[in-house]
Coordinates of C-alpha atoms in Angstrom, one line a residue:
Chain A
M1 CA 6.3 4.9 9.9
S2 CA 5.2 7.4 7.3
Q3 CA 3.5 10.7 8.2
S4 CA -0.2 11.6 7.9
L5 CA -1.2 14.3 5.4
A6 CA -2.8 16.0 8.5
P7 CA 0.0 16.7 11.1
E8 CA -2.6 16.7 13.9
C9 CA -3.3 13.0 13.1
N10 CA 0.3 11.9 13.2
E11 CA 0.4 10.7 16.8
I12 CA -2.7 8.4 16.6
K13 CA -1.6 7.2 13.1
E14 CA 1.7 6.1 14.5
R15 CA 0.1 4.1 17.2
Y16 CA -2.4 2.5 14.9
D17 CA 0.3 1.7 12.2
T18 CA 2.4 0.0 14.9
C19 CA -0.5 -2.0 16.2
F20 CA -1.5 -3.1 12.6
L21 CA 2.0 -4.1 11.7
K22 CA 2.3 -6.3 14.8
W23 CA -1.1 -7.9 14.0
Y24 CA -0.2 -8.4 10.3
S25 CA 3.2 -10.1 10.9
E26 CA 2.4 -12.1 14.1
K27 CA -1.2 -13.1 13.5
Y28 CA -2.6 -12.5 10.0
L29 CA 0.3 -14.1 8.1
R30 CA 0.3 -17.0 10.5
G31 CA -3.5 -17.5 10.0
I32 CA -4.4 -16.6 13.6
G33 CA -7.4 -14.3 14.1
T34 CA -7.8 -13.7 10.4
T35 CA -11.4 -12.5 10.7
D36 CA -10.5 -8.9 11.7
N37 CA -7.7 -7.0 13.5
N38 CA -9.9 -6.2 16.4
E39 CA -7.1 -5.3 18.8
C40 CA -6.4 -2.3 16.6
A41 CA -10.0 -1.4 15.9
G42 CA -10.2 1.3 18.7
L43 CA -7.0 3.0 17.5
F44 CA -8.2 2.9 13.9
K45 CA -11.5 4.5 14.9
E46 CA -9.7 7.3 16.6
Y47 CA -7.3 7.8 13.7
S48 CA -10.1 7.7 11.2
T49 CA -12.1 10.3 13.0
C50 CA -9.1 12.6 12.9
L51 CA -8.4 11.9 9.3
Q52 CA -12.0 12.3 8.0
G53 CA -12.1 15.9 9.3
A54 CA -8.8 16.7 7.5
L55 CA -10.0 15.1 4.2
K56 CA -13.3 17.1 4.3
E57 CA -11.4 20.3 5.0
R58 CA -9.2 19.8 2.0
G59 CA -12.0 18.6 -0.3
I60 CA -10.4 15.2 -0.8
D61 CA -13.5 13.3 0.4
K62 CA -15.4 14.1 -2.8
L63 CA -12.5 13.0 -5.0
L64 CA -12.3 9.8 -3.0
E65 CA -16.0 9.0 -3.6
E66 CA -15.4 9.1 -7.3
A67 CA -12.3 7.0 -7.1
R68 CA -14.1 4.4 -5.1
E69 CA -16.8 4.2 -7.7
D70 CA -14.2 3.8 -10.4
N71 CA -12.5 1.0 -8.5
K72 CA -15.5 -1.2 -8.3
E73 CA -14.4 -3.4 -11.2
N74 CA -11.1 -4.1 -9.4
D75 CA -13.0 -5.0 -6.3
T76 CA -15.1 -7.5 -8.1
A77 CA -12.1 -9.0 -9.9
L78 CA -9.9 -9.2 -6.8
M79 CA -12.4 -9.9 -4.0
G80 CA -15.7 -11.2 -5.4
K81 CA -14.7 -14.7 -6.6
K82 CA -17.5 -16.2 -4.7
K83 CA -20.1 -13.8 -6.1
C84 CA -19.1 -14.7 -9.7
K85 CA -19.6 -18.4 -9.0
L86 CA -23.0 -17.7 -7.4
S87 CA -24.3 -15.7 -10.4
E88 CA -23.0 -18.4 -12.7
T89 CA -25.0 -21.1 -10.9
R90 CA -28.1 -18.8 -10.9
G91 CA -27.6 -18.4 -14.7
L92 CA -27.5 -22.1 -15.1
R93 CA -30.6 -22.6 -13.1
Q94 CA -32.5 -20.1 -15.3
R95 CA -31.5 -22.0 -18.4
Chain B
M1 CA -2.0 6.1 -23.9
K2 CA 1.5 5.0 -22.8
V3 CA 2.4 2.0 -20.7
F4 CA 5.2 1.7 -18.2
S5 CA 6.2 -1.7 -16.9
N6 CA 8.9 -3.0 -14.6
A7 CA 9.7 -6.2 -12.7
E8 CA 12.2 -6.9 -9.9
T9 CA 13.2 -9.7 -7.7
F10 CA 13.8 -9.2 -4.0
N11 CA 15.9 -11.7 -2.1
Y12 CA 13.5 -11.8 0.8
S13 CA 10.6 -14.1 1.5
W14 CA 7.1 -13.1 0.5
E15 CA 6.1 -12.8 4.2
E16 CA 9.0 -10.3 4.8
V17 CA 8.2 -8.3 1.6
S18 CA 4.5 -8.1 2.2
T19 CA 5.1 -6.9 5.8
A20 CA 7.8 -4.4 4.9
N21 CA 5.6 -3.2 2.1
W22 CA 3.3 -1.5 4.7
R23 CA 6.2 0.7 5.7
K24 CA 7.8 1.2 2.3
Y25 CA 7.6 5.0 2.7
C26 CA 9.0 5.3 6.2
P27 CA 12.1 7.2 7.1
W28 CA 14.2 4.1 6.5
N29 CA 13.5 4.7 2.8
Q30 CA 15.7 7.8 1.9
K31 CA 15.2 7.4 -1.8
S32 CA 11.4 7.7 -2.3
T33 CA 11.3 11.2 -0.8
H34 CA 8.5 12.3 -3.2
V35 CA 6.0 10.4 -1.0
V36 CA 5.3 12.7 1.9
A37 CA 2.3 11.0 3.6
V38 CA 0.5 7.7 3.6
D39 CA -2.9 7.5 5.2
T40 CA -5.1 4.4 5.7
L41 CA -8.7 5.1 4.8
S42 CA -10.2 1.6 5.5
R43 CA -9.2 -1.9 6.2
T44 CA -11.2 -5.1 6.3
V45 CA -10.7 -8.9 6.2
D46 CA -13.2 -10.9 4.1
P47 CA -14.5 -13.6 6.4
E48 CA -14.9 -16.1 3.5
T49 CA -11.7 -15.6 1.6
G50 CA -9.4 -14.2 4.3
I51 CA -8.4 -11.4 1.8
L52 CA -7.2 -8.3 3.6
R53 CA -8.5 -5.2 1.7
T54 CA -6.9 -1.8 2.5
E55 CA -7.6 1.6 1.0
R56 CA -4.9 4.2 1.3
L57 CA -4.3 7.8 0.4
I58 CA -0.8 8.5 -0.8
T59 CA 0.4 12.2 -0.9
C60 CA 3.3 13.0 -3.2
R61 CA 5.3 16.2 -3.5
Q62 CA 7.4 16.4 -6.7
S63 CA 7.8 19.4 -8.9
A64 CA 6.3 19.3 -12.4
P65 CA 8.2 20.5 -15.4
D66 CA 7.9 24.3 -16.0
W67 CA 6.1 24.0 -19.3
L68 CA 3.4 21.9 -17.8
K69 CA 3.0 24.3 -14.9
S70 CA 2.6 27.3 -17.2
L71 CA 0.1 25.3 -19.3
M72 CA -2.0 24.5 -16.2
G73 CA -1.5 28.0 -14.7
G74 CA -0.3 27.0 -11.3
S75 CA 1.8 24.9 -9.0
M76 CA 1.4 21.2 -9.5
D77 CA 3.7 20.1 -6.8
E78 CA 1.3 18.2 -4.5
S79 CA -0.7 15.3 -5.7
Q80 CA -2.7 12.5 -4.3
V81 CA -3.1 8.8 -5.2
Y82 CA -5.9 6.5 -4.2
E83 CA -4.6 2.9 -3.6
T84 CA -6.5 -0.2 -2.9
S85 CA -4.6 -3.3 -2.0
Y86 CA -5.6 -6.9 -1.6
V87 CA -3.6 -9.5 0.3
D88 CA -4.6 -13.0 -0.5
P89 CA -3.0 -15.3 2.2
R90 CA -4.1 -18.5 0.3
T91 CA -2.4 -17.7 -3.0
R92 CA 0.2 -15.5 -1.1
T93 CA -0.3 -12.6 -3.4
V94 CA -0.4 -8.9 -2.8
T95 CA -2.1 -6.8 -5.5
M96 CA -2.2 -3.1 -5.3
V97 CA -4.1 -0.9 -7.7
S98 CA -3.7 2.9 -7.7
A99 CA -5.3 5.8 -9.5
N100 CA -4.5 9.5 -9.4
L101 CA -7.0 11.7 -7.5
T102 CA -5.3 15.0 -8.4
W103 CA -5.5 16.3 -12.0
S104 CA -7.9 13.5 -12.9
N105 CA -9.6 15.7 -15.5
L106 CA -6.2 16.2 -17.3
I107 CA -4.6 12.8 -16.9
N108 CA -5.5 9.2 -16.0
V109 CA -2.9 7.1 -14.3
Q110 CA -3.7 3.5 -13.4
E111 CA -1.0 1.5 -11.7
T112 CA -1.0 -2.2 -10.7
V113 CA 1.7 -3.7 -8.5
V114 CA 1.8 -7.5 -7.7
Y115 CA 4.1 -9.2 -5.2
R116 CA 4.3 -13.0 -5.5
P117 CA 6.7 -15.6 -4.0
L118 CA 9.2 -17.0 -6.4
N119 CA 10.3 -19.5 -3.8
G120 CA 10.8 -19.6 0.0
T121 CA 13.4 -16.8 0.0
Q122 CA 12.7 -14.7 -3.1
T123 CA 9.8 -12.5 -4.1
R124 CA 8.8 -11.2 -7.5
F125 CA 7.6 -7.6 -7.9
E126 CA 5.7 -6.6 -11.0
Q127 CA 4.5 -3.1 -11.8
A128 CA 2.5 -1.8 -14.8
A129 CA 1.1 1.7 -15.3
K130 CA -1.2 3.0 -18.0
I131 CA -0.9 6.7 -18.5
T132 CA -3.5 8.6 -20.6
A133 CA -3.6 12.3 -21.2
L134 CA -7.3 13.3 -21.4
C135 CA -7.1 17.0 -22.4
G136 CA -8.5 17.9 -25.8
G137 CA -6.4 19.6 -28.3
W138 CA -3.1 18.8 -29.8
Q139 CA -1.9 15.2 -29.8
R140 CA 1.7 16.6 -29.4
I141 CA 0.8 18.1 -26.0
K142 CA -0.9 14.9 -24.9
N143 CA 2.2 12.9 -26.0
S144 CA 4.5 15.3 -24.1
I145 CA 2.4 14.9 -20.9
E146 CA 2.4 11.1 -21.2
D147 CA 6.1 11.0 -21.9
T148 CA 6.9 13.2 -18.9
L149 CA 5.0 10.9 -16.7
V150 CA 6.5 7.7 -18.1
K151 CA 9.9 9.3 -17.5
R152 CA 8.9 10.1 -13.9
F153 CA 7.7 6.5 -13.3
R154 CA 11.0 5.2 -14.6
E155 CA 13.0 7.5 -12.3
N156 CA 10.8 6.7 -9.3
A157 CA 10.9 3.0 -9.9
V158 CA 14.7 3.0 -9.7
K159 CA 14.6 5.0 -6.4
G160 CA 11.7 2.9 -5.2
K161 CA 13.7 -0.4 -5.6
E162 CA 16.7 1.1 -3.8
G163 CA 14.6 2.6 -1.0
F164 CA 12.6 -0.6 -0.5
E165 CA 15.8 -2.7 -0.3
A166 CA 16.9 -0.4 2.6
V167 CA 13.5 -0.9 4.3
L168 CA 13.7 -4.7 3.9
A169 CA 17.2 -4.9 5.3
M170 CA 16.2 -2.7 8.3
S171 CA 13.0 -4.8 8.9
R172 CA 14.9 -8.0 8.9
R173 CA 17.4 -6.5 11.5
V174 CA 14.7 -5.2 13.7
F175 CA 12.7 -8.4 13.7
A176 CA 15.8 -10.4 14.5
E177 CA 16.6 -8.1 17.4
E178 CA 13.1 -8.4 18.7
R179 CA 13.2 -12.2 18.5
E180 CA 16.6 -12.1 20.3
R181 CA 15.2 -9.9 23.0
E182 CA 12.2 -12.3 23.5
K183 CA 14.6 -15.3 23.7
I184 CA 16.7 -13.6 26.4
M185 CA 13.6 -12.6 28.4
M186 CA 12.4 -16.2 28.2
L187 CA 15.7 -17.6 29.3
Q188 CA 15.9 -15.1 32.2
A189 CA 12.4 -16.1 33.3
Q190 CA 13.4 -19.8 33.2
A191 CA 16.6 -19.1 35.1
G192 CA 14.5 -17.3 37.7
N193 CA 12.2 -20.2 38.0
I194 CA 15.1 -22.6 38.4
R195 CA 16.6 -20.4 41.1
M196 CA 13.3 -20.2 42.9
A197 CA 12.8 -24.0 42.7
A198 CA 16.3 -24.6 44.0
A199 CA 15.8 -22.3 46.9
A200 CA 12.5 -23.9 47.9

């Protein structure tokens, strides 16, 4: 697996990545337990806590907030198919 | 604005490619050494669509040309990219959109990568990047900055393809070995059961 930008998070990142990859190939792609990868949730939380500190320290957290804001259009286009349909029907009803 | 685009075909199934894609920048890839870290920021599965959405932070280290460094007055060696990816298991599509976090006041780079199955054993990779220099001033400088980045994209794309091929080959081998190990363990367990039954 690849490294973390924060060396202190490498160990927990490696454990999480391994867990995720197993879930992705053995469950997600086979349509089993597609709601969430719960078995890796604990590891992710630990890794995330470690990473958040490192991001704050380096000032990356602020840059990420802006990037997330800019990415909203992509999110709507690639995730929100249902939402589009809903607003369409609402529009029709108003007419 | 300049556009860079590229397409490749990988002789691996979409399932194999989309799995190996998560470890594209691992030590098995000895070509894309400019990527030094990949961190996962968030990951969710949409309960309605089944789409897996992942946010990652990619850290790159690659030296910038000297003229650009002197223009910016400092080292530009480390940069970060924010990537959001969407895996749609129903259409079997992986879409990854990326934007530069570093130097975003100077330049805007928007990249889209899509992996789609061509058939049961082949996967199509399509990449498009839009590069826009934002700094005010001479158009010539803007053009030079954009050209430098397009060139960099082209070089990294060649290395990326070679590196990813290595990761795909290694993944297939490791998965095959794992399956083999599981089969042997199952056979051993069955043999043990038979022996126990015979003894009883």
